[in-house]
Every structure is written in structure tokens, then in C-alpha cells.
PDB file of C-alpha atoms in Angstrom:
ATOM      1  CA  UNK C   1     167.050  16.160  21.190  1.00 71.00           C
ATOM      2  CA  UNK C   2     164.657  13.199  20.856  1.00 73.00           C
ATOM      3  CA  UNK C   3     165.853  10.794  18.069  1.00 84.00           C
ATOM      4  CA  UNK C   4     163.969   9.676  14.884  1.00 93.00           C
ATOM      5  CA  UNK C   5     163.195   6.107  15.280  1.00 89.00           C
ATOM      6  CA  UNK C   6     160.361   5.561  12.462  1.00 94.00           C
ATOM      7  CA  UNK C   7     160.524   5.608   8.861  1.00 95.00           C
ATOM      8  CA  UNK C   8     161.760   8.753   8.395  1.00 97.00           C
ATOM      9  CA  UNK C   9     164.788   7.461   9.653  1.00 96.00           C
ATOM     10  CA  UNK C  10     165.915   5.803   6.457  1.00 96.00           C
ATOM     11  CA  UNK C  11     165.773   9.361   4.124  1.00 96.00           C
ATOM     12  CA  UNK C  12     166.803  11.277   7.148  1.00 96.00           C
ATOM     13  CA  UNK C  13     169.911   9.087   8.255  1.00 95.00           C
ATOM     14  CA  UNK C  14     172.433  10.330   5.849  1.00 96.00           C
ATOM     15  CA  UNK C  15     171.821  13.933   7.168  1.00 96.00           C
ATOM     16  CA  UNK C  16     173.049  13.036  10.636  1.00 94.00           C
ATOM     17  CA  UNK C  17     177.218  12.088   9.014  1.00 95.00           C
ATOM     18  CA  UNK C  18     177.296  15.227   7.366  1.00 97.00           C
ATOM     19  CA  UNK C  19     179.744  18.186   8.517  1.00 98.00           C
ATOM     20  CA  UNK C  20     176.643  20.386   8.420  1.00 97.00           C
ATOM     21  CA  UNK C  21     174.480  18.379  11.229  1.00 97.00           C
ATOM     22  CA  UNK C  22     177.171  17.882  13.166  1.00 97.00           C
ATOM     23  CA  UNK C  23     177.920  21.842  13.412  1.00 97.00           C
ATOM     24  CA  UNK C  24     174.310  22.252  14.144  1.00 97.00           C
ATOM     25  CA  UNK C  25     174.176  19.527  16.910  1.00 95.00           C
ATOM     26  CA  UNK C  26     176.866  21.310  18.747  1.00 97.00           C
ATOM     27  CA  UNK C  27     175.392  24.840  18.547  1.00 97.00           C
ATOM     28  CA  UNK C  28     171.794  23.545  19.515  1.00 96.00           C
ATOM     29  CA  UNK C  29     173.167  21.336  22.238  1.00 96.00           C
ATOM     30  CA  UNK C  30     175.260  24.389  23.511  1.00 97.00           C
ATOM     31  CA  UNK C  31     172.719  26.801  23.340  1.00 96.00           C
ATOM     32  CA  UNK C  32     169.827  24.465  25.057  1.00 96.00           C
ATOM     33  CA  UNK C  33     172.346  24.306  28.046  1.00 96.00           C
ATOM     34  CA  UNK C  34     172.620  28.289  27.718  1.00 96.00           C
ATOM     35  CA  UNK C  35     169.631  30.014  26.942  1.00 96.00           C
ATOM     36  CA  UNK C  36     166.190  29.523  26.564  1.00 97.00           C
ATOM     37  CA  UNK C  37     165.568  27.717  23.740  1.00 97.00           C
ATOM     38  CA  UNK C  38     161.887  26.510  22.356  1.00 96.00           C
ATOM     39  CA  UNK C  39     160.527  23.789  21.801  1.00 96.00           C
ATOM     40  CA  UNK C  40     161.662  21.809  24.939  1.00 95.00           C
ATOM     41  CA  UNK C  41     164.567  19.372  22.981  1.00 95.00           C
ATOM     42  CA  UNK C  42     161.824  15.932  23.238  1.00 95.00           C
ATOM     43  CA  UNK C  43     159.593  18.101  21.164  1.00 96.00           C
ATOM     44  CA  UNK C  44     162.175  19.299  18.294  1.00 97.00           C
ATOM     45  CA  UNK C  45     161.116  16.389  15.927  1.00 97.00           C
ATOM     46  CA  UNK C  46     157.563  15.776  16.857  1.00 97.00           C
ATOM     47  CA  UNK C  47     156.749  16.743  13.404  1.00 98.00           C
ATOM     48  CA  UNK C  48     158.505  13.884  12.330  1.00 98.00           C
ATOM     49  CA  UNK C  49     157.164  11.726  15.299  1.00 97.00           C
ATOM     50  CA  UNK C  50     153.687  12.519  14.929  1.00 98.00           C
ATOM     51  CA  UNK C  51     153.336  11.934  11.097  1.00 98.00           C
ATOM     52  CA  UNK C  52     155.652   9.368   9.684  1.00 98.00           C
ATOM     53  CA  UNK C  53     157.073   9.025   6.154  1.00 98.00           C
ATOM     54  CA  UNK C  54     154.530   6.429   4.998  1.00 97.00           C
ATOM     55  CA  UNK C  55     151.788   8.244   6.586  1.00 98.00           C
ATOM     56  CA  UNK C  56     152.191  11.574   4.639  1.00 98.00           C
ATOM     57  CA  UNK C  57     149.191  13.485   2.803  1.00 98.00           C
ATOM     58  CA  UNK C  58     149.503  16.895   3.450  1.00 98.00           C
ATOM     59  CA  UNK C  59     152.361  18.779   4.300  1.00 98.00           C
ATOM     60  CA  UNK C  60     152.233  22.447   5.679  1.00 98.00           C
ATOM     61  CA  UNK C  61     155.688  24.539   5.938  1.00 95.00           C
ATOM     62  CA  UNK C  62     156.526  27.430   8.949  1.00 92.00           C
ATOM     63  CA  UNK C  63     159.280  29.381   9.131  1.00 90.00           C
ATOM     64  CA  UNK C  64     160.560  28.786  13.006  1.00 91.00           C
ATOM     65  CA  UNK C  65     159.051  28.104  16.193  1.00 94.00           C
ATOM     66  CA  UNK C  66     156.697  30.304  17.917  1.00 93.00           C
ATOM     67  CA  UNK C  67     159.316  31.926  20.429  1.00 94.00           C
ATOM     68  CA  UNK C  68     156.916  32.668  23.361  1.00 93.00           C
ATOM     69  CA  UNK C  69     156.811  30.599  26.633  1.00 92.00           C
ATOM     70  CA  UNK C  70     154.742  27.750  26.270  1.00 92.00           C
ATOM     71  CA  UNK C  71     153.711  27.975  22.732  1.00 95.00           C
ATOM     72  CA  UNK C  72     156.077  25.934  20.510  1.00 95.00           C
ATOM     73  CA  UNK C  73     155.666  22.095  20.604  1.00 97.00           C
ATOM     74  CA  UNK C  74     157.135  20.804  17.167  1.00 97.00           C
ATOM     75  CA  UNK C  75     154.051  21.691  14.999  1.00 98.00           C
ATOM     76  CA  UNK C  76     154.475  24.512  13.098  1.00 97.00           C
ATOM     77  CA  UNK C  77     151.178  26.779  13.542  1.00 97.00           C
ATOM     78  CA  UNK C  78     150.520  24.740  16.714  1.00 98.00           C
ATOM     79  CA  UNK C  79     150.303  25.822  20.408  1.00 97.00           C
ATOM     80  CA  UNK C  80     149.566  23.789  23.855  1.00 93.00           C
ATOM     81  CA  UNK C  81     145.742  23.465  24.263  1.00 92.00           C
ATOM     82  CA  UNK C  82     146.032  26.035  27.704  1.00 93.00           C
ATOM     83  CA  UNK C  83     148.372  28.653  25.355  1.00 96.00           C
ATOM     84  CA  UNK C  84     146.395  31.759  23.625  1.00 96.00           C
ATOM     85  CA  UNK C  85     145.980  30.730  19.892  1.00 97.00           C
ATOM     86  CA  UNK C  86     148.340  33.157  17.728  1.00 96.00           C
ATOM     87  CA  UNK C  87     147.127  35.236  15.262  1.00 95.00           C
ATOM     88  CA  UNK C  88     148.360  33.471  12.247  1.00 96.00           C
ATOM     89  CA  UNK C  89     146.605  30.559  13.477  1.00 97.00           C
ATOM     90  CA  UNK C  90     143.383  32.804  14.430  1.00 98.00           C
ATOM     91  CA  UNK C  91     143.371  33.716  10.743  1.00 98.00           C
ATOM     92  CA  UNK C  92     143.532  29.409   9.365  1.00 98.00           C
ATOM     93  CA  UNK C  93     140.647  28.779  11.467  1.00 98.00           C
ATOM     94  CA  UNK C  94     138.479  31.456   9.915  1.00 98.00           C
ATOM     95  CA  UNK C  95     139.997  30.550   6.132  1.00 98.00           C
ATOM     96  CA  UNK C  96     138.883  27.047   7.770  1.00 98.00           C
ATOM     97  CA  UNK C  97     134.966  28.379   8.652  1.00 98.00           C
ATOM     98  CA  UNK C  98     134.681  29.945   5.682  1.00 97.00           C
ATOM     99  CA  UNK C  99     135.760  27.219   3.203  1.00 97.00           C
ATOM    100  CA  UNK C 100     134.745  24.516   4.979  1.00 97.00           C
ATOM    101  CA  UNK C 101     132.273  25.464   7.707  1.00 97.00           C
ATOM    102  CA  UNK C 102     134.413  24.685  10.221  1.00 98.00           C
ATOM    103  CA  UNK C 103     133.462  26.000  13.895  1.00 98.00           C
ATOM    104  CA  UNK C 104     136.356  28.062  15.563  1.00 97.00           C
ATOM    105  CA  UNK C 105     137.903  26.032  18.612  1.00 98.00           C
ATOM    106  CA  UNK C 106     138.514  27.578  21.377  1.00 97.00           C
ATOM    107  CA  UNK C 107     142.545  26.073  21.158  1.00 98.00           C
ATOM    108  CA  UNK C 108     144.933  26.157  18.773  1.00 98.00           C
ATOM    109  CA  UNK C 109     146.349  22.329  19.526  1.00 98.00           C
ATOM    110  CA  UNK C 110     147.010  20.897  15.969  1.00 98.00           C
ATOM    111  CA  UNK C 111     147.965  16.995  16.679  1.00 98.00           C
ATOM    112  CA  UNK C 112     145.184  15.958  15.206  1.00 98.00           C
ATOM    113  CA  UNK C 113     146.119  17.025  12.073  1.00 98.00           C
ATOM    114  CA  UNK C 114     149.138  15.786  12.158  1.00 98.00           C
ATOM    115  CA  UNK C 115     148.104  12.473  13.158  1.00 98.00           C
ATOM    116  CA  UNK C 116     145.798  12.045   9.968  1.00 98.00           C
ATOM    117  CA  UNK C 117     148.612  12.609   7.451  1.00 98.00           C
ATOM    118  CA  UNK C 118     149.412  16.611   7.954  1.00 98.00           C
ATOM    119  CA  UNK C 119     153.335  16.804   8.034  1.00 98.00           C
ATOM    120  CA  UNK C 120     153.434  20.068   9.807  1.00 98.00           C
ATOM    121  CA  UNK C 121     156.969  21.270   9.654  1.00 97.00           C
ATOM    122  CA  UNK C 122     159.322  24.616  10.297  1.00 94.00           C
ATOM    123  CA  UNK C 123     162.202  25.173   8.336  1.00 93.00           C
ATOM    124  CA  UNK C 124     164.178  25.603  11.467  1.00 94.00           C
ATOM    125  CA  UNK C 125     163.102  23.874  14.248  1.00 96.00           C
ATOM    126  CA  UNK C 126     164.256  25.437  17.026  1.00 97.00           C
ATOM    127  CA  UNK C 127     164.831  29.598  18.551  1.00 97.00           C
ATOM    128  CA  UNK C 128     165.332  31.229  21.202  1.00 97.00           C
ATOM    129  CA  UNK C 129     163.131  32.505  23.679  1.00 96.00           C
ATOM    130  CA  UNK C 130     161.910  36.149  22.561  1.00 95.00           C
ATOM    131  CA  UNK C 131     164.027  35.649  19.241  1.00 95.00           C
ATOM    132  CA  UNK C 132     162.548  35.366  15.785  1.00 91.00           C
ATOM    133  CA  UNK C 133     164.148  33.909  13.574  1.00 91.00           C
ATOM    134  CA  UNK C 134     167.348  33.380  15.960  1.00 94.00           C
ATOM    135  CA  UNK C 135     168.492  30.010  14.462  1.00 97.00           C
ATOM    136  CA  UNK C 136     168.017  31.133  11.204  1.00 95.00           C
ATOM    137  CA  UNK C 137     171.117  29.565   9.106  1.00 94.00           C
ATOM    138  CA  UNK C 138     172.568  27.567  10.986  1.00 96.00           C
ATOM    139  CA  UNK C 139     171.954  24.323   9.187  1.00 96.00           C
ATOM    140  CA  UNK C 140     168.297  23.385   9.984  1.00 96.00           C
ATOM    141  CA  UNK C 141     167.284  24.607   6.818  1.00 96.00           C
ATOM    142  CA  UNK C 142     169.269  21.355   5.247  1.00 97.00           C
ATOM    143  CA  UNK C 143     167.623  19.334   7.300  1.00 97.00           C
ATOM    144  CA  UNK C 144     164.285  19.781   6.267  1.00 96.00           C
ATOM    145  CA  UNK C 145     164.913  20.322   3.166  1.00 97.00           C
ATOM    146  CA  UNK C 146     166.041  16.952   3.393  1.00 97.00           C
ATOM    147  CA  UNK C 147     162.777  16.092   4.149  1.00 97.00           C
ATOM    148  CA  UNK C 148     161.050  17.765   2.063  1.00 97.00           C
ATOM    149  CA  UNK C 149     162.414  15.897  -0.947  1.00 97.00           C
ATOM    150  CA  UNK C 150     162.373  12.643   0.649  1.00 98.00           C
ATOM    151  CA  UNK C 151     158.556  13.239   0.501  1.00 98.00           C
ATOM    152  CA  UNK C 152     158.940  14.639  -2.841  1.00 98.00           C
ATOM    153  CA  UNK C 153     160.343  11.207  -4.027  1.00 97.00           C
ATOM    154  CA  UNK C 154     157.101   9.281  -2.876  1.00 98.00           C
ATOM    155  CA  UNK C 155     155.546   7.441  -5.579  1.00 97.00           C
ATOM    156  CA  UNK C 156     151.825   8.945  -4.649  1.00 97.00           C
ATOM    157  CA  UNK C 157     149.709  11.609  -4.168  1.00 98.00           C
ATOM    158  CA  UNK C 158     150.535  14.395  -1.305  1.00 98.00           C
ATOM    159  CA  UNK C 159     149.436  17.736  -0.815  1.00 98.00           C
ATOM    160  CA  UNK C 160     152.062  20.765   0.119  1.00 98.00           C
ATOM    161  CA  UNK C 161     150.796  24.057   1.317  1.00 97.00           C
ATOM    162  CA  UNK C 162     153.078  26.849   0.588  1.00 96.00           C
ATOM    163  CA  UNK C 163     152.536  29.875   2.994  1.00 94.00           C
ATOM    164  CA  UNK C 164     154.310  33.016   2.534  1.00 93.00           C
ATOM    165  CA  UNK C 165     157.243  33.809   0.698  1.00 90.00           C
ATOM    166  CA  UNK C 166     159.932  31.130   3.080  1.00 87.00           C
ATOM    167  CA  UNK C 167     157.621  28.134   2.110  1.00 91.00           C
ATOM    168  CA  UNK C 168     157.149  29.353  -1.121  1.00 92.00           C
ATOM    169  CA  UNK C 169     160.397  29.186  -1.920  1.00 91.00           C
ATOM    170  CA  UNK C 170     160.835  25.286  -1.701  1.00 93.00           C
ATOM    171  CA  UNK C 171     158.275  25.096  -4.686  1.00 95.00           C
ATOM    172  CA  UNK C 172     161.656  24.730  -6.785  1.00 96.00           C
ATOM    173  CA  UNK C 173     162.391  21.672  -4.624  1.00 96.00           C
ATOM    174  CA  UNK C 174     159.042  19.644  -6.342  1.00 97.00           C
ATOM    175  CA  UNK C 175     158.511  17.997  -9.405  1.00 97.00           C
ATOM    176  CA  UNK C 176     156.479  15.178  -8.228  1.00 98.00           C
ATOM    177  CA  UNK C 177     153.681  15.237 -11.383  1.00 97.00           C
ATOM    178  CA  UNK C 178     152.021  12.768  -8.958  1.00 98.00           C
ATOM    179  CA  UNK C 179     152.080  15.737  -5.824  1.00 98.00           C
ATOM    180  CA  UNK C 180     149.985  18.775  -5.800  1.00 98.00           C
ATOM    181  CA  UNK C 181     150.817  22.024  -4.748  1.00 98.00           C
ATOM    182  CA  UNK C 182     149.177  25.676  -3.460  1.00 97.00           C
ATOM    183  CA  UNK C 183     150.534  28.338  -3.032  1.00 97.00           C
ATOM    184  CA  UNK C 184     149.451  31.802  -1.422  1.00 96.00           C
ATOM    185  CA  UNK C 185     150.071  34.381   0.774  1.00 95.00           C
ATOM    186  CA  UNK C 186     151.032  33.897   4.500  1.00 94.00           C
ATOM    187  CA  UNK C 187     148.044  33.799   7.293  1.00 96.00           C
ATOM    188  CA  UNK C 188     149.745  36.391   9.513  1.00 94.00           C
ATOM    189  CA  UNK C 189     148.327  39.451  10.219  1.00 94.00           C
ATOM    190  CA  UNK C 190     150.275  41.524   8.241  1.00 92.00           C
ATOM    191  CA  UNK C 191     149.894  39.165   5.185  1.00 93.00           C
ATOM    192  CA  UNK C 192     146.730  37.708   5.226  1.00 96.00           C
ATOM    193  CA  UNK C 193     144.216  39.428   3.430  1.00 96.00           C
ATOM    194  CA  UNK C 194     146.865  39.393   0.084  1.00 95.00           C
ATOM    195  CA  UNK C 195     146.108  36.339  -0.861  1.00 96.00           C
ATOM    196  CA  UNK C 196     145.836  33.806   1.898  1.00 97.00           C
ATOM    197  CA  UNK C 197     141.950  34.832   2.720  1.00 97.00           C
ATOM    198  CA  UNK C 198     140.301  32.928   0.046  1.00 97.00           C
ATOM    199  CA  UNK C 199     142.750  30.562  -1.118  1.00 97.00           C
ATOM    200  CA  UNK C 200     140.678  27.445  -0.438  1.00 97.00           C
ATOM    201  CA  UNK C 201     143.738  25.399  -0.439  1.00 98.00           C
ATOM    202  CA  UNK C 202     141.675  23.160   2.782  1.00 98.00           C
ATOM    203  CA  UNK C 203     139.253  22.312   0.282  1.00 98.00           C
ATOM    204  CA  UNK C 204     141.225  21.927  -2.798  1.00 98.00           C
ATOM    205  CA  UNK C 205     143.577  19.383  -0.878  1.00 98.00           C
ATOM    206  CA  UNK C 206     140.453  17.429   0.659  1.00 98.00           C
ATOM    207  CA  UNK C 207     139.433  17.242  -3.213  1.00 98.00           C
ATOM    208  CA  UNK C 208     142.183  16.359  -4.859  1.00 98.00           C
ATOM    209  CA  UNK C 209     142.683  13.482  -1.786  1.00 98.00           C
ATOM    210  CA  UNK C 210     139.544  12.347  -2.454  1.00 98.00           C
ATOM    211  CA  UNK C 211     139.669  11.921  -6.171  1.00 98.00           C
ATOM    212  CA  UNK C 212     143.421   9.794  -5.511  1.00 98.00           C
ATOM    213  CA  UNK C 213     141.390   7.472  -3.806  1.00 97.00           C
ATOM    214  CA  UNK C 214     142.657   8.968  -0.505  1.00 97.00           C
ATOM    215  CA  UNK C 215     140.796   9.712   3.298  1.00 97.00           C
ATOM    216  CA  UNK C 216     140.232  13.560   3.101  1.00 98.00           C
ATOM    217  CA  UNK C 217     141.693  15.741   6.559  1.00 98.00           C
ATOM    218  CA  UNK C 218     139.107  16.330   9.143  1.00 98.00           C
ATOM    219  CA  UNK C 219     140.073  19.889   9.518  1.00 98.00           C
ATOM    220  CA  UNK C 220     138.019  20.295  12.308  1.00 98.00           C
ATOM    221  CA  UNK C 221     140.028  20.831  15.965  1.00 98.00           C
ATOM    222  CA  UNK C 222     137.834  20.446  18.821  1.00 98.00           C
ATOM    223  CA  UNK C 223     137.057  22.095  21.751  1.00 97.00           C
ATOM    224  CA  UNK C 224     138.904  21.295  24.951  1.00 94.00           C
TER     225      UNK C 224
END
């Protein structure tokens, strides 16, 4: 796996002695030279990579990769800009044109979100290929937990966007009065139109951004 080499190093370090991470090292590394395992192991921390400590404003929680060929890259939600865009992320895009009048892109490639501030993270970052869920509990969900209340700690505004019942459940991890948080049902298919259609959480976090004295998210992907 690639290493962490900006500042989320410092909050993430003491992870990396603990009995837990290194049980979860060995099973990854063993099943990467096994099976097929998604993302590819440069991308498992690109969430990390792509939006570092000091640099959060928004943070968005998944559940596990997307474990299709191609898909998974290290964002949650995100694909490759020459993969089909999944139907969860079918439905953000129209939450996305209808809050904000966003157009709908013909790609589901999320970087540049996550380059602007958008911490776009899975509770387990890794699965195998055609399995859901497959590396459920196996010590990823310490890990970013870890991270999620290193960015709880921050002494500033951020944003979290709690999807679905997984992501919801890490509201009990933040107490930042400084930090906002939504809540709502997920975007997938199955889920969507309980609570997640509607929610406006793209619009309240661009507001309360904006009134912290904070750049608001251009939420707008382009077309490739």
C-alpha cells in the first residue's frame, strides 16, 4: 500500500504500532497477493493523499469500495472517468441539479472534490473483487475512525455528510460545536427517495462554509 507522507501522518502514525494495524497489514498484504482485491494498493489512501489534514472542509463517509473492475480508486462514490457512473452516484448528481443547478456530467470522476477540501472516505478501504462488504471487520474500521476524530479535533469549521445508516453511525464520534453535521438517508437506489432526495445537505454545507468565512465546494464535475 502507498504510505501517508502529509499531514495526516502525525494523527494517523500511532495507528500503524498498534496490534490491530498490524493484523490488518498482513491480511491485506496476503490477500492482494491472492485475490483480486480493489482499489489497486497505490490507490488505498488516495483519500488521504488527495485532501490533506489541513486542507479539510467537507468530509463525505462510504461504506467500502465499489467492488467492480475498474471502478474503485480511493474516493468513496468515485469511479475512473472511462467507468459507467454507479447508481448511487447517478442519484448525488441529480440531488446536485436539483439543489444547486448543477448539469449532470457525463463521468462520475470525483478528484475535484476532493482536491477543494472534500475528504471522501470508506470505512474500509479495500474488498474484493465481486465481494461487498468482504473486508468488513477486519480492522479498517479503526483506522478511519482514527481519522475521523483527528478531524473532529480541528479547531475550525468542517462539514460531515452522513449517508445511510454505516456513516450515520459515527455521528456519536463528533462533538466539535465548531463542525457541522447532516444527516440523511443513503443515495442508493434502494434508499434514496427516504430521505436522501431533498436533503440539500450540498447547499447547506456551501452556506454554512460561506458564513465561516470559508471558499464554498464547486460541486460541479465536468465533462470529459
Amino acid at each position: 500500500m502507498g504510505a501517508i507522507d502529509n499531514d495526516w501522518l502525525p494523527a494517523l502514525k500511532p495507528e500503524f504500532g498498534k496490534k490491530y494495524y498490524a493484523e490488518l497489514y498482513t491480511f491485506i498484504k496476503n490477500e492482494y497477493s491472492k485475490e483480486v482485491i480493489y482499489p489497486p494498493s497505490d490507490d488505498v489512501f488516495n483519500a488521504f493523499h488527495y485532501t490533506p489534514l489541513s486542507k479539510v472542509k467537507v468530509v463525505i463517509l462510504g461504506q467500502d469500495p465499489y467492488h467492480e473492475y475498474g471502478q474503485a480508486h480511493g474516493l468513496c462514490f468515485s469511479v475512473k472517468k472511462d467507468i459507467k457512473i454507479p447508481r448511487s452516484l447517478v442519484n448525488i448528481y441529480k440531488e446536485l441539479h436539483d439543489e444547486l443547478g448543477c448539469y449532470i456530467p457525463n463521468n462520475g470522476y470525483l478528484e475535484k472534490w476532493a482536491r477543494q477540501g472534500v475528504l471522501m472516505l470508506n470505512a474500509v478501504l479495500t474488498v474484493r473483487d465481486g465481494q461487498a462488504n468482504s473486508h468488513k471487520n477486519k480492522g479498517w474500521e479503526q483506522f478511519t475512525d482514527a481519522a475521523i476524530r483527528a478531524v473532529n479535533e480541528l479547531d475550525r469549521p468542517v462539514v460531515y455528510m452522513l449517508w445511510g445508516r454505516s456513516a450515520r453511525d459515527k455521528s456519536i464520534m463528533l462533538n466539535n460545536p465548531k463542525q457541522l453535521v447532516l444527516e440523511s438517508a443513503h443515495p442508493s437506489p434502494f434508499s434514496a427517495d427516504k430521505g436522501f432526495f431533498g436533503n440539500g445537505h450540498f447547499k447547506k454545507a456551501n452556506e454554512f462554509l460561506e458564513k465561516n468565512g470559508l471558499e464554498p465546494i464547486d460541486w460541479q464535475i465536468e465533462n470529459v
